[in-house]
XYZ file of C-alpha atoms in Angstrom:
138
model
C 115.420 150.712 -21.294
C 117.245 150.375 -24.577
C 120.507 149.671 -22.730
C 118.960 146.587 -21.174
C 117.729 145.350 -24.558
C 121.144 145.651 -26.155
C 123.176 144.412 -23.214
C 124.687 140.926 -23.488
C 123.069 140.328 -20.110
C 119.551 141.338 -21.163
C 118.428 137.712 -20.855
C 119.515 137.740 -17.215
C 117.598 140.962 -16.669
C 114.464 139.394 -18.152
C 114.852 136.379 -15.846
C 115.369 138.654 -12.859
C 112.357 140.811 -13.745
C 110.115 137.713 -13.795
C 110.679 137.378 -10.046
C 109.161 140.833 -9.460
C 106.356 141.034 -12.012
C 104.357 138.123 -10.684
C 103.201 137.358 -14.222
C 103.751 133.686 -13.506
C 105.826 133.094 -16.633
C 107.756 129.843 -16.142
C 109.200 128.933 -19.539
C 111.768 126.361 -18.336
C 110.332 122.841 -18.108
C 111.868 119.760 -16.525
C 111.790 116.901 -19.031
C 111.618 114.327 -16.213
C 108.621 115.683 -14.311
C 105.980 118.386 -14.635
C 107.798 121.174 -12.773
C 108.400 124.524 -14.439
C 110.748 127.382 -13.535
C 111.142 131.093 -14.175
C 114.847 130.800 -15.006
C 117.258 128.195 -16.310
C 119.401 128.245 -13.157
C 116.507 127.088 -11.015
C 115.758 124.345 -13.525
C 119.396 123.158 -13.399
C 119.262 123.190 -9.604
C 116.087 121.123 -9.655
C 117.327 118.467 -12.051
C 118.229 115.884 -9.470
C 116.552 113.003 -11.291
C 119.917 111.696 -12.489
C 121.287 111.667 -8.938
C 124.415 113.421 -10.173
C 126.338 115.116 -7.342
C 129.532 116.403 -8.943
C 130.560 118.853 -6.186
C 132.457 117.059 -3.439
C 133.825 118.351 -0.139
C 137.514 117.505 0.021
C 137.410 117.447 3.825
C 134.637 114.948 4.489
C 133.703 113.538 1.075
C 130.064 114.653 1.139
C 128.838 115.496 -2.363
C 126.295 117.975 -3.695
C 124.314 118.600 -6.852
C 125.052 122.345 -6.827
C 128.247 124.296 -6.198
C 126.413 126.753 -3.934
C 125.356 123.936 -1.650
C 128.972 122.783 -1.370
C 130.078 126.332 -0.544
C 127.436 126.542 2.165
C 128.437 123.112 3.520
C 132.116 124.041 3.743
C 131.214 126.601 6.406
C 130.686 123.653 8.762
C 134.412 122.959 8.490
C 135.665 126.547 8.402
C 133.314 127.942 11.023
C 132.660 130.918 8.730
C 129.531 132.866 9.679
C 129.264 135.710 7.177
C 125.728 136.808 8.072
C 125.666 139.160 11.076
C 122.665 140.393 13.015
C 122.646 144.185 13.245
C 120.674 144.039 16.522
C 122.949 141.786 18.569
C 126.289 140.004 18.321
C 125.043 136.779 16.716
C 126.353 135.557 13.363
C 125.127 132.801 11.077
C 126.490 130.563 8.342
C 123.266 130.781 6.326
C 121.191 133.810 5.332
C 117.954 131.938 6.073
C 119.086 131.419 9.668
C 119.839 135.137 10.072
C 116.414 136.059 8.701
C 114.734 133.620 11.065
C 116.735 134.987 13.987
C 115.864 138.609 13.184
C 112.193 137.916 13.833
C 113.133 137.635 17.517
C 114.043 141.327 17.464
C 111.120 142.507 15.327
C 108.491 140.344 17.016
C 107.336 139.244 13.568
C 105.789 135.795 13.450
C 105.437 135.116 9.716
C 104.365 131.459 9.929
C 100.588 131.224 10.309
C 98.461 128.226 11.253
C 95.406 128.196 8.991
C 93.552 125.913 11.432
C 93.585 128.126 14.530
C 95.264 131.406 13.561
C 98.280 131.064 15.832
C 101.533 132.569 14.489
C 105.108 131.337 14.863
C 108.662 132.635 14.493
C 109.927 129.598 12.562
C 108.461 127.169 10.041
C 109.568 124.202 12.166
C 107.565 125.526 15.104
C 104.482 125.790 12.891
C 104.969 122.249 11.554
C 105.316 120.894 15.092
C 102.193 122.813 16.156
C 100.161 121.524 13.198
C 100.522 117.990 14.559
C 98.011 119.016 17.230
C 95.418 119.472 14.500
C 96.393 116.413 12.441
C 96.607 114.024 15.388
C 100.226 113.074 14.568
C 102.463 112.399 17.572
C 104.499 115.451 18.588
């Protein structure tokens, strides 16, 4: 739309649209390695080559490379669990944990073993299972 083209945020819209189009455009390149990204924020998040961790928890001193990771970490101290399951009374500090939990209610097992076809609720369960095929100790 013409509003999107003239908006001061049209660059953000373009970045966001790249996630949905699947055109594979990844114009942001890391100058330390060969990784590329669809938006500048992901590139900034990736750039850990310097080891810089400017975001520090004032309660325990642990430091992070991204402010969002610090915010997520602080929930350990506050006990905040903002992600609530709409099927039961469980709450989670991280969205990924809620999504993993919800598969219990749906029966969905999205993690698939390509060796034998078995499906799992969580990626960790799949990784543990794959040791059977690789011969690694469980």
